[in-house]
XYZ file of C-alpha atoms in Angstrom:
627
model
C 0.000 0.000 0.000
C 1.799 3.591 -0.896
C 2.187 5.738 1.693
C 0.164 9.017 1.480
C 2.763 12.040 2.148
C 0.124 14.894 1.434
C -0.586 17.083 4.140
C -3.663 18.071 6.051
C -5.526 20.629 4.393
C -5.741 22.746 8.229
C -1.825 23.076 7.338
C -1.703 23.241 3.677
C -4.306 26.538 4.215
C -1.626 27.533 6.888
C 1.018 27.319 3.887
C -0.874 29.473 1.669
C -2.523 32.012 3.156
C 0.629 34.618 4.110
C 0.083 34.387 0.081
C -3.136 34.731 -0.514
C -4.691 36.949 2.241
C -5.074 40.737 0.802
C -4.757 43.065 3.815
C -7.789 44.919 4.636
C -5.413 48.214 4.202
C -4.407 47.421 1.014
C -8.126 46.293 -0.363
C -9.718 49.773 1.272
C -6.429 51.929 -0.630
C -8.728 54.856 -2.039
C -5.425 56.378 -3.542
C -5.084 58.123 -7.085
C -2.592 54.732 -7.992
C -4.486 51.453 -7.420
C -2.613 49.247 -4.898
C -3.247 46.709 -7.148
C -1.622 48.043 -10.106
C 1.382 45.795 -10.247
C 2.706 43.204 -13.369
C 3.481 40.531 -11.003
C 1.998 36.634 -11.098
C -1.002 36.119 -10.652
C -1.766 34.578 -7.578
C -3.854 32.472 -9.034
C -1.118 30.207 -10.405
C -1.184 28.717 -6.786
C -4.194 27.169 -7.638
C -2.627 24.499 -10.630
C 0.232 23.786 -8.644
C -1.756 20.150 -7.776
C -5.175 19.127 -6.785
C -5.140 19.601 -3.109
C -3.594 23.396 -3.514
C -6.720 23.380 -6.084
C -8.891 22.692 -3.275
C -8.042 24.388 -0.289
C -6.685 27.671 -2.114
C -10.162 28.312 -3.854
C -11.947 29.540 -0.896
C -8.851 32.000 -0.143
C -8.702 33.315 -3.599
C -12.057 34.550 -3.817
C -12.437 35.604 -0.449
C -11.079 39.150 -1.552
C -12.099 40.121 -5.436
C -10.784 42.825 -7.276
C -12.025 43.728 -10.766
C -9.977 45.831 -12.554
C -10.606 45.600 -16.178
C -14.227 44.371 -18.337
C -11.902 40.999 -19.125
C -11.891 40.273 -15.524
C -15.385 41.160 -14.582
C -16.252 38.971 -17.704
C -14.275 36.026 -16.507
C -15.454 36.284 -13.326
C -19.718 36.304 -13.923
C -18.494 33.525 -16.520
C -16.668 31.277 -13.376
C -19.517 31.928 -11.147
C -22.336 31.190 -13.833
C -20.351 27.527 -13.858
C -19.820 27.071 -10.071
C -22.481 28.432 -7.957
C -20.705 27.556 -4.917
C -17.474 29.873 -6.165
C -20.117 33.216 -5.298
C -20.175 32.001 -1.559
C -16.986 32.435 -1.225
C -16.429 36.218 -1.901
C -16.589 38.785 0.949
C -14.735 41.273 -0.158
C -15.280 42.766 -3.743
C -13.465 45.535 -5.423
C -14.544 47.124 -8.501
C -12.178 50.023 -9.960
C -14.604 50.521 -13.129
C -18.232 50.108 -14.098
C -17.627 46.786 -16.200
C -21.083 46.519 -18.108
C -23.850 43.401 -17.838
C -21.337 40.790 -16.468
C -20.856 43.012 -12.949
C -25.174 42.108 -12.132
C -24.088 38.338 -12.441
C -21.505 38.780 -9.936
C -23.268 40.667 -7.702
C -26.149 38.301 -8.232
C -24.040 35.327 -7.219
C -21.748 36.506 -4.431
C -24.627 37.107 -1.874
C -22.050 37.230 1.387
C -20.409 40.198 0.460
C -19.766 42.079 3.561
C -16.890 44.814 2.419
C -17.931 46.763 -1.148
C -15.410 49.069 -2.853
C -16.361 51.376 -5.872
C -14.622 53.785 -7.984
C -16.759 57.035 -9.363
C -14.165 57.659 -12.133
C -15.511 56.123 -14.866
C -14.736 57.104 -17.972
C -16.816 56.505 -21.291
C -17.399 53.832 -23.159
C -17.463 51.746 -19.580
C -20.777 51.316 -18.646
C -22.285 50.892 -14.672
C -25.514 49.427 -16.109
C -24.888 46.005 -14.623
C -23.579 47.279 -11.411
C -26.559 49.513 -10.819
C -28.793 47.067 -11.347
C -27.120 44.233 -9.219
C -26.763 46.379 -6.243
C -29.666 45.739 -4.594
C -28.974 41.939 -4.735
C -26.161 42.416 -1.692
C -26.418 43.882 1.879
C -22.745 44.862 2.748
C -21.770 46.408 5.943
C -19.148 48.551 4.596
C -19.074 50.726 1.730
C -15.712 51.864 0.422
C -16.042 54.568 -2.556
C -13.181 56.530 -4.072
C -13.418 59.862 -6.886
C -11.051 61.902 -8.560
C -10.773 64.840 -6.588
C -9.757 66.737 -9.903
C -10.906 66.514 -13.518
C -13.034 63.504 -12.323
C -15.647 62.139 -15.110
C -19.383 63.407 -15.085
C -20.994 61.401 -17.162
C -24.084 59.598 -17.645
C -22.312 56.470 -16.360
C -21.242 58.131 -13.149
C -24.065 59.993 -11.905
C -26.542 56.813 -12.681
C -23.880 54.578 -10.058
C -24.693 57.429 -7.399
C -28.263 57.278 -7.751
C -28.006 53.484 -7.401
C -25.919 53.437 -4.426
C -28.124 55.835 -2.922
C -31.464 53.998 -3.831
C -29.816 50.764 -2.260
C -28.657 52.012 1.314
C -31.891 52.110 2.768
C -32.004 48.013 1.694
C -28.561 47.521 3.202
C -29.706 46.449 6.343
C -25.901 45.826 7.523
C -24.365 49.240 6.440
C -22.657 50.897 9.619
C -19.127 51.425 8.220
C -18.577 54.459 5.665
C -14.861 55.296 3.893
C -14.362 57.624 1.769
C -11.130 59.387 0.158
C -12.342 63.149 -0.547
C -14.016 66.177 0.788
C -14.934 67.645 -2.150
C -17.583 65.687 -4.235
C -19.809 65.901 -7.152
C -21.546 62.822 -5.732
C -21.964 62.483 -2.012
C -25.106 64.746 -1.186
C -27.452 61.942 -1.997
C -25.424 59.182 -0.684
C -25.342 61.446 2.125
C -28.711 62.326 2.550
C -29.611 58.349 2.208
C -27.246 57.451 4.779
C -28.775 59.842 6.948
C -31.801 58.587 6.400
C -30.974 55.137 7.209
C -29.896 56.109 10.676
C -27.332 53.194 10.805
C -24.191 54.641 10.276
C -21.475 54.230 13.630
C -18.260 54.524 11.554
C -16.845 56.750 9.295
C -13.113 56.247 8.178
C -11.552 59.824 6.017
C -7.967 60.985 5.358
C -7.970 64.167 7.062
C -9.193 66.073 9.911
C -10.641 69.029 7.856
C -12.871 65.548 6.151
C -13.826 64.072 10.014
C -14.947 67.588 10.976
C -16.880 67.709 7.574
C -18.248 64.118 8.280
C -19.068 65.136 12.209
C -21.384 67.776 11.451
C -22.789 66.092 8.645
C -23.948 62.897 9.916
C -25.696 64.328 12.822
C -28.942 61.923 12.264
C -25.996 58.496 12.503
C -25.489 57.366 15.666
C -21.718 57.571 15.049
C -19.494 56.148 17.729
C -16.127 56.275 15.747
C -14.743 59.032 13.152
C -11.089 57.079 11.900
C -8.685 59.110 10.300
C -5.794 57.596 8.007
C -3.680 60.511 7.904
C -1.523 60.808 11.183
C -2.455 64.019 13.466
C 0.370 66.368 14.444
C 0.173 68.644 17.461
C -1.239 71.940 15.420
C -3.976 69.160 14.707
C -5.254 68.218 17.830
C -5.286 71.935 18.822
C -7.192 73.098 15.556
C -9.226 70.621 16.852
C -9.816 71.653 20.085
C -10.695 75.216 18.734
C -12.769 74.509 16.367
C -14.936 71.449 17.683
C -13.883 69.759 20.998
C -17.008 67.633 21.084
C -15.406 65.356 18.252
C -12.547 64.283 20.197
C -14.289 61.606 22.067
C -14.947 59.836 18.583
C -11.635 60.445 16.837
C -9.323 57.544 15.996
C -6.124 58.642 15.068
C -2.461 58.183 14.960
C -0.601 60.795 16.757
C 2.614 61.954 13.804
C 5.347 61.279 16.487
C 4.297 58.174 17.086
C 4.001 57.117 13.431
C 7.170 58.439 12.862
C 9.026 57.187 15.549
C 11.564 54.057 15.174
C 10.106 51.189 17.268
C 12.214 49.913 19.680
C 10.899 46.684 20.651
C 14.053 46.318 23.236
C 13.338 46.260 26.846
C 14.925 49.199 28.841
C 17.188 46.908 30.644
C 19.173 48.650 33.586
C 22.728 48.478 34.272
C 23.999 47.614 37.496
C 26.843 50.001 39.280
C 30.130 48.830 38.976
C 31.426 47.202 42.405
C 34.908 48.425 41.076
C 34.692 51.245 38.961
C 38.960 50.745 38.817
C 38.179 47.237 36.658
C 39.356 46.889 32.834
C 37.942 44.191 31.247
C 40.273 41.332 30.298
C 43.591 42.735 32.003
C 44.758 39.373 33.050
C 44.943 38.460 28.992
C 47.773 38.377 26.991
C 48.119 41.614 24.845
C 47.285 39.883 21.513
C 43.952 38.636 22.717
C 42.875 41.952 23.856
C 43.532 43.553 20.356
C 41.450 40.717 18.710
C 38.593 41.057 20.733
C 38.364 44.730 21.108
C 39.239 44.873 17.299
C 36.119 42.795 17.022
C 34.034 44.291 18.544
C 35.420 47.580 17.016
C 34.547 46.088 13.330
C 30.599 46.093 13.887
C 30.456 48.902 16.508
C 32.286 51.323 13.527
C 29.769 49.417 11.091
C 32.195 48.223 8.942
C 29.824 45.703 7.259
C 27.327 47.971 6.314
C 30.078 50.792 5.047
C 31.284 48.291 2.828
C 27.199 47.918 1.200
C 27.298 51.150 1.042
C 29.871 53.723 2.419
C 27.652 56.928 1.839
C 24.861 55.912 3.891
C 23.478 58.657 6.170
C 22.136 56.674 8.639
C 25.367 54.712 10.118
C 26.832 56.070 13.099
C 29.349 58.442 13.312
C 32.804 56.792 13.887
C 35.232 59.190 15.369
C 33.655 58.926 19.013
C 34.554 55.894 19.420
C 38.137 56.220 18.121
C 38.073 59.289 20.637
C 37.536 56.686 23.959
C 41.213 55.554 24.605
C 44.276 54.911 23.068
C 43.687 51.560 22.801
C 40.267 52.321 21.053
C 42.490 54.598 18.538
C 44.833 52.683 17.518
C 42.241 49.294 17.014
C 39.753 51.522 15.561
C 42.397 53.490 12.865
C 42.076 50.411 10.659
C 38.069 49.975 10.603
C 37.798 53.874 10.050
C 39.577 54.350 7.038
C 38.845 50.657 5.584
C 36.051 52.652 3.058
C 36.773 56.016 3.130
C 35.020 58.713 1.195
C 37.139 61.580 0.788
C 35.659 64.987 2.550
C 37.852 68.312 2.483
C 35.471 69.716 5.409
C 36.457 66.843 7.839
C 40.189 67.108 8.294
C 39.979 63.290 9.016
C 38.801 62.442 5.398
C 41.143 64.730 3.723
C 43.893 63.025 1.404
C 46.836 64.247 3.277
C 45.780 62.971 6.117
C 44.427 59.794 5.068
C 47.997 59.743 4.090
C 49.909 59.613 7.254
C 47.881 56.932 8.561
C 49.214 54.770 6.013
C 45.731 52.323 5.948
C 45.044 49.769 4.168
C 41.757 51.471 2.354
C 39.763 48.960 0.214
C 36.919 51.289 -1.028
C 37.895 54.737 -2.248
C 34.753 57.383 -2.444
C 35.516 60.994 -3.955
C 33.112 61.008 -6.445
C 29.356 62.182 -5.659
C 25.923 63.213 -7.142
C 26.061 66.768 -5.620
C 30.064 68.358 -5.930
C 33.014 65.864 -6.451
C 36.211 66.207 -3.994
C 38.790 66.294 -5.879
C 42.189 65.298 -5.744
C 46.117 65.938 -7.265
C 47.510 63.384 -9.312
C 50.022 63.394 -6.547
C 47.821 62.125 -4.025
C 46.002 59.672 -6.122
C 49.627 58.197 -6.640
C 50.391 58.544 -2.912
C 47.178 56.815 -2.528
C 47.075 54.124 -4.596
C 51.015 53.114 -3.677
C 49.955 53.568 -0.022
C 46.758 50.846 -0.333
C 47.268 49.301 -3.376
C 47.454 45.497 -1.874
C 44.510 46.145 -0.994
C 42.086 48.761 -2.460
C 39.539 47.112 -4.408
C 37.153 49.944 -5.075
C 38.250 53.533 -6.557
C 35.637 56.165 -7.325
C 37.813 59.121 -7.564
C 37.843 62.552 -9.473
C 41.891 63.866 -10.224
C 42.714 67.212 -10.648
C 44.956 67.767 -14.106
C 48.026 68.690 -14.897
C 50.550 70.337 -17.206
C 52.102 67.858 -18.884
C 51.016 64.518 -19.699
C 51.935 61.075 -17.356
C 52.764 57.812 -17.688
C 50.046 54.736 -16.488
C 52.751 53.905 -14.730
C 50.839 55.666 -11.845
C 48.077 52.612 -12.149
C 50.640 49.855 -11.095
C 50.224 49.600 -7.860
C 46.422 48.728 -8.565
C 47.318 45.178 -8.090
C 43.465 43.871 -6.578
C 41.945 46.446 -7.986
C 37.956 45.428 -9.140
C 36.172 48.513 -9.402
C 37.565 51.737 -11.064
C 35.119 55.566 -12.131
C 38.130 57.765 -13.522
C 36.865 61.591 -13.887
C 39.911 63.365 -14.137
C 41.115 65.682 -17.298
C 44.671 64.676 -17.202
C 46.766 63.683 -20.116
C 48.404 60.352 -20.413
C 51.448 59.698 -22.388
C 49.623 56.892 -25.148
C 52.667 54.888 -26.366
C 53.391 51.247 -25.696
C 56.826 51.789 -23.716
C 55.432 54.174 -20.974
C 52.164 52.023 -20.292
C 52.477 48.807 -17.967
C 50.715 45.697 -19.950
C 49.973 43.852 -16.560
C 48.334 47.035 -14.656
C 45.227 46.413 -12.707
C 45.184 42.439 -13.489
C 41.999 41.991 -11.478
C 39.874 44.758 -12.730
C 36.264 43.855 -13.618
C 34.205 47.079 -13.941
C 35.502 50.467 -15.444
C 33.546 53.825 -15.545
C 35.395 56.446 -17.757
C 33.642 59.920 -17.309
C 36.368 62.178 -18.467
C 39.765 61.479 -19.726
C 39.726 60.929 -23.529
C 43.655 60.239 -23.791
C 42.915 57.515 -20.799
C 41.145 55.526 -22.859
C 43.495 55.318 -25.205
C 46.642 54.520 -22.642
C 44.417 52.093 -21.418
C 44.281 50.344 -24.950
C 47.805 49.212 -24.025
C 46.985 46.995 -21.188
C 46.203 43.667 -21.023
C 43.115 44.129 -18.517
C 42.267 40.320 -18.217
C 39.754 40.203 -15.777
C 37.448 43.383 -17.597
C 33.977 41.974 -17.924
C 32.238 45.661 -17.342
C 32.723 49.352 -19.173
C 30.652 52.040 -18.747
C 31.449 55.112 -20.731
C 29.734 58.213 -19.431
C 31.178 60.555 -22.075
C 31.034 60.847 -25.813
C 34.600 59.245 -26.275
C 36.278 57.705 -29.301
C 35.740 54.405 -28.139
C 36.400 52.434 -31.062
C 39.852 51.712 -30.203
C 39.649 50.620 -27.049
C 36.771 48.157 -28.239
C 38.992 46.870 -30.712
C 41.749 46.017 -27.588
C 38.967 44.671 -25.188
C 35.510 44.576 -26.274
C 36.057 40.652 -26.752
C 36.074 40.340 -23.309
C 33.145 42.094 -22.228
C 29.588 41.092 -20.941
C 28.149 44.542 -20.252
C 28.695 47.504 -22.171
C 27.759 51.159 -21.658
C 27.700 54.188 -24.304
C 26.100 57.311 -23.597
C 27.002 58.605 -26.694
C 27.352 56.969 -30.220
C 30.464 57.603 -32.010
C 30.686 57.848 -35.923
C 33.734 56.087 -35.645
C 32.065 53.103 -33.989
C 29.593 52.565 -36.963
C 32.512 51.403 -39.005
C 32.650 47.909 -37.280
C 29.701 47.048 -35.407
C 29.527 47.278 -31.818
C 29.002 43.333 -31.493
C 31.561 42.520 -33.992
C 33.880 44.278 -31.461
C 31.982 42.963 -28.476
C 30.835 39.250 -29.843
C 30.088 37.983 -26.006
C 28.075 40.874 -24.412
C 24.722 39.484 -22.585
C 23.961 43.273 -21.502
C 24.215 46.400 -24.204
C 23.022 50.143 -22.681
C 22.620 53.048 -25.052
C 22.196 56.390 -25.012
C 19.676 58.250 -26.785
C 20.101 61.861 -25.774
C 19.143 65.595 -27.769
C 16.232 63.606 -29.645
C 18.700 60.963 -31.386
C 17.499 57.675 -32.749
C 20.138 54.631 -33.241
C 20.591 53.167 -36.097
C 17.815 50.604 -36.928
C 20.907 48.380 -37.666
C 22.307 48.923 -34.383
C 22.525 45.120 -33.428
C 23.511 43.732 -36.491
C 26.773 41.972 -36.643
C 28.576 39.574 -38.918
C 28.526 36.817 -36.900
C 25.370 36.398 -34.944
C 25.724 37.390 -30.913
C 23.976 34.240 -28.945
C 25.226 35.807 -25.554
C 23.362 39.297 -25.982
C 19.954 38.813 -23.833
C 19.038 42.572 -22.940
C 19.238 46.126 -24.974
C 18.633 49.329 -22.678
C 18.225 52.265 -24.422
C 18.570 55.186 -22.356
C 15.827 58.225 -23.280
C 15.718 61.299 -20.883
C 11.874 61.209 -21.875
C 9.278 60.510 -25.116
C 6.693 63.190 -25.160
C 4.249 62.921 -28.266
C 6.706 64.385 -31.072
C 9.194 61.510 -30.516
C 6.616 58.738 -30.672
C 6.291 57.866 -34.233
C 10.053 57.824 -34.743
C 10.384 55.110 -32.279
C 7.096 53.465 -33.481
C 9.020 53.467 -36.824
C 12.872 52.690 -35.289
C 11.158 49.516 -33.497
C 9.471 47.933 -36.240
C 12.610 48.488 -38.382
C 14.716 47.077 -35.237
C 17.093 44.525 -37.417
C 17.451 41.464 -34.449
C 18.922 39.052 -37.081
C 22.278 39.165 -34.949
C 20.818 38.553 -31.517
C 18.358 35.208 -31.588
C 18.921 35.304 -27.954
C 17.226 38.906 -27.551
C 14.931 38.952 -24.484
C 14.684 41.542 -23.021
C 14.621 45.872 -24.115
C 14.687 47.876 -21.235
C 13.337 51.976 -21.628
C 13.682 53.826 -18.547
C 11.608 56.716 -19.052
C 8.628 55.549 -18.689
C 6.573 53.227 -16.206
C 3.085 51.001 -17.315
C -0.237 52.303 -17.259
C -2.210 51.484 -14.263
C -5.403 52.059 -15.181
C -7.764 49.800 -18.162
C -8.556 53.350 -19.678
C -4.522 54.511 -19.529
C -3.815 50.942 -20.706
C -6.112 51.172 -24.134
C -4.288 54.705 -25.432
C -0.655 53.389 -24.035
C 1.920 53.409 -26.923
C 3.756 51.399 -25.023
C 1.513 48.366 -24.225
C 1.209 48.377 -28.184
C 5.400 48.063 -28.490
C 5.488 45.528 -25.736
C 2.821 43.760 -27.475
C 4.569 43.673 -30.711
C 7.590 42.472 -29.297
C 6.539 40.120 -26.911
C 5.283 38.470 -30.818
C 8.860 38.366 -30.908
C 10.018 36.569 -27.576
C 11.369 39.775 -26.118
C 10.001 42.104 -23.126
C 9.769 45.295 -22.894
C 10.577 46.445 -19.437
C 9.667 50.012 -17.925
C 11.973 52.443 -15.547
C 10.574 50.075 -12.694
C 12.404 46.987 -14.338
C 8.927 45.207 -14.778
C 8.204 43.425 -17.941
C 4.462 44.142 -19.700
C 2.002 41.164 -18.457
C -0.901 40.829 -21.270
C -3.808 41.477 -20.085
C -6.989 39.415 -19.922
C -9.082 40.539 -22.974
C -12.810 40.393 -23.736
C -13.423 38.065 -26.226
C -16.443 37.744 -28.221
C -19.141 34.693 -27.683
C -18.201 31.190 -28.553
């Protein structure tokens, strides 16, 4: 007899629902962006993972609905039309449109919805005919409704949902929970005057305290018992309110700003017993050596080493000089972890080259470059530098002053772990053979070249083994260095096209790049033969090109460049990334979209489009006719 290893379905619902549930927060969002406007999975795909997922993950997938498109409100009244038991399941239904007929079949099959969400920004041709005429079919006990504060829709479509949801409320036996998201409304006098007529009302959730003041005074006829407000309450607040109407505080539910602000602490306060000798030092009967190790130890998190290494210009880490201020001891342990990533600061005399100098450290990330105002320093120092911590600096960022007359490479040598290297610096380099070493920087992987146009060509002298990554952040004649290295390169950067560079193909020069980034700045198109190449380029997966921004003008040249796009090179093409832009997030934004249109046409293709977010375009469900 096999032995059943499927689990109970008490635990298998256990497994699931962290992945299933939809917060209550998150389903009552009234914000201008739908919460639910993402391109992720769908959760759904939990539910063909086997039969007994199938079974107990039904009831917690329809338990919250949202309907965000007539394809979905479709498939929906179609799923409950062939399950009646399906309807039972929903308590929680969100509708972000009107939807037409299929929303009364929903409605008329979901009878144990409790929490109802609807949007009054409709826009024509969607039509609230079914959803008018299904709402008196339900009897929720909260009533969620959201409008565009500004520019909202006042159509036929919109003003016939109000005078449904106003009809109904006096048949929603259950109603006693009201949010809204705005004061000012086009629609709420007769759902107002309904609810007031109901006399059921005890809860009202807003945003704001100028909207709970609003909703105070106006449901005077509710017997309200809590006004919630989403928006925490500073002090100027809570004395507005006092002023204005103190009788409301007793009802208010609110979050005070401090306190929503605040880090949590979840620590306990624990308290420290006196010293019985306040003369004792900690490990004094230890040999010297161990007492280095451990207070160097406990040195490397207290000076957050770690997380300086992530990132070294993060605001929030501790400052470290008061701890290298406690002792000598803690100075002369703590020296090391201080000035292991530095980033270079002529304001703190501690950070400034000279000094970083005379401690000779062993630096392994070097920071002088910044979005703000670069700190600069003399070829001199860099030298100094890099001769000083070359064994082991493994990160450079660094901006160098120029000079006179032009140097040798010779100044890179000591760069013998070197991984990471952004050169901004104007100064010359002497570009023959004999003054540049071959074997500089053996271990260097990325390179960032900002300024230096005679660098780039020194650098075509070296052997650079280990470079995988270039970004060039400059129009620069680039074609030479290409020709030196590009064979070893996965990722490649160009802000600017060169002329020269459409002499031999970028992947001709570059046949094993899997990541290619190009600018497209001052209205500039590539070449529609961009990617083409003599031999074909199997490694290439993902294109970027980089556009500031598309505004209407620049639309049907890219409409054009794409469906010109030559991809004969690059059968391995997955993937074109366009950071100006993130996906619609609406079914009316979605219909008008240029974009969904491209990623459409490419996706015909096998390749994604993928917005400034980095998500790929996830076809949408579409109505399809009768069958």
């Amino acid at each position: 007899m096999p032995l059943d290893n499927s689990l109970p379905d008490e635990i298998v619902s256990e497994i699931l629902s962290p992945a299933l549930t939809v917060a209550d927060e998150v389903f009552s969002d009234t914000s201008r962006v739908s919460p639910f406007s993402n391109y992720s999975e769908s959760t759904s795909a939990y539910l063909v993972v086997c039969k007994s997922w199938l079974r107990v993950a039904t009831p917690l997938l329809y338990n919250v609905v949202v309907l965000r498109s007539k394809a979905q409100a479709k498939a929906l009244a179609r799923a409950l039309s062939g399950n009646v038991d399906l309807g039972r399941f929903i308590k929680k239904l969100r509708v972000e449109g009107g939807y037409g007929a299929p929303m009364h079949t929903i409605l008329q099959r979901a009878p144990n919805i409790s929490d109802l969400y609807l949007s009054f920004e409709i826009w024509t041709p969607d039509t609230t005919d079914g959803l008018c005429k299904g709402l008196d079919l339900i009897s929720p006990s909260r009533l969620i409704f959201r409008e565009a504060q500004r520019k909202g829709p006042k159509n036929r479509m919109v003003c016939k949902l109000v005078d449904a949801v106003a009809e109904a409320i006096p048949k929603w036996d259950r109603l006693s929970v009201l949010d809204f998201s705005s004061e000012y409304s086009t629609a709420r006098d007769k759902i107002v005057d309904s609810l007031n007529q109901a006399k059921r009302l005890h809860t009202v959730v807003v945003h704001s305290i100028s909207i709970a003041m609003w909703a105070h005074r106006t449901f005077k006829e509710c017997p309200l018992r809590v006004i919630q407000i989403k928006q925490p309450l500073d002090s100027w607040d809570l004395d507005f309110i006092n002023w204005h109407d103190p009788a409301i505080r007793t009802l208010l539910r609110y979050t005070e700003w401090e306190k929503a602000t605040a880090v949590q602490d979840n620590a306990p306060d624990l308290e420290i017993a006196p010293a019985f000798n306040p003369f004792f030092t900690p490990m004094s009967q230890a040999p010297n050596e161990v007492q280095d190790a451990i207070w160097s130890r406990v040195l490397y998190f207290a000076m957050s080493v770690p997380e300086r290494a992530a990132d070294p210009k993060r605001k929030d880490i501790p400052k470290c000089l008061p701890l290298l201020r406690v002792s000598k001891l803690f100075h002369r342990l703590g020296l090391p972890h201080y000035y292991v990533h530095v980033v270079l600061n002529y304001r703190a005399p501690y950070l400034e080259p000279e000094h970083i100098l005379s401690q000779r450290p062993r630096i392994q990330t070097l920071h002088g470059l910044s979005n703000g105002s670069d700190t600069s320093v003399s070829l001199n120092s860099f030298e100094a530098l890099a001769k000083c911590s070359g064994p082991s600096l493994l990160e450079c960022h660094i901006c160098v002053q120029g000079t006179r007359l032009p140097v040798s490479g010779a100044i890179f040598n000591d760069l013998a772990v070197l991984r990471k290297l952004t050169w901004r610096s104007p100064v010359a380099f002497v570009c023959t053979e004999a003054d540049t070493p071959s074997n500089a920087m053996p271990r260097l992987e990325e390179l960032q070249i900002d300024v230096g146009w005679s660098f780039v060509t020194m650098l075509t002298f070296m052997k650079l083994e280990s470079l995988r990554i270039v970004h060039f952040l400059q129009s620069l004649d680039y074609n030479q260095f290409l020709e030196a290295h590009g064979s070893k390169l996965s990722e490649l950067e160009i802000v600017s096209l060169s002329e020269s560079v459409h002499e031999s193909s970028i992947l001709d020069l570059c046949p094993r790049l899997a990541s290619l980034k190009l600018g497209c700045y001052e209205r500039a198109l590539p070449s529609e033969d961009i990617l083409l190449s003599r031999q074909p380029t199997t490694t290439l997966a993902k294109v970027t090109f980089d556009v500031p921004y598309m505004d209407k003008t620049m639309v049907a040249g890219w409409e054009q460049f794409f469906e010109s796009l030559n991809l004969a090179s690059v059968p391995n093409l997955h993937e074109v990334h366009m950071p100006c832009f993130d996906w619609p997030t609406s079914e009316r934004d979605i219909a008008k979209s240029h974009w969904v249109l491209w990623a459409e046409k490419f996706q015909t293709r096998n390749i994604h489009l993928i917005d400034g977010k980095g998500m790929k375009w996830r076809p949408r469900l579409k109505v399809s006719g009768r069958r």
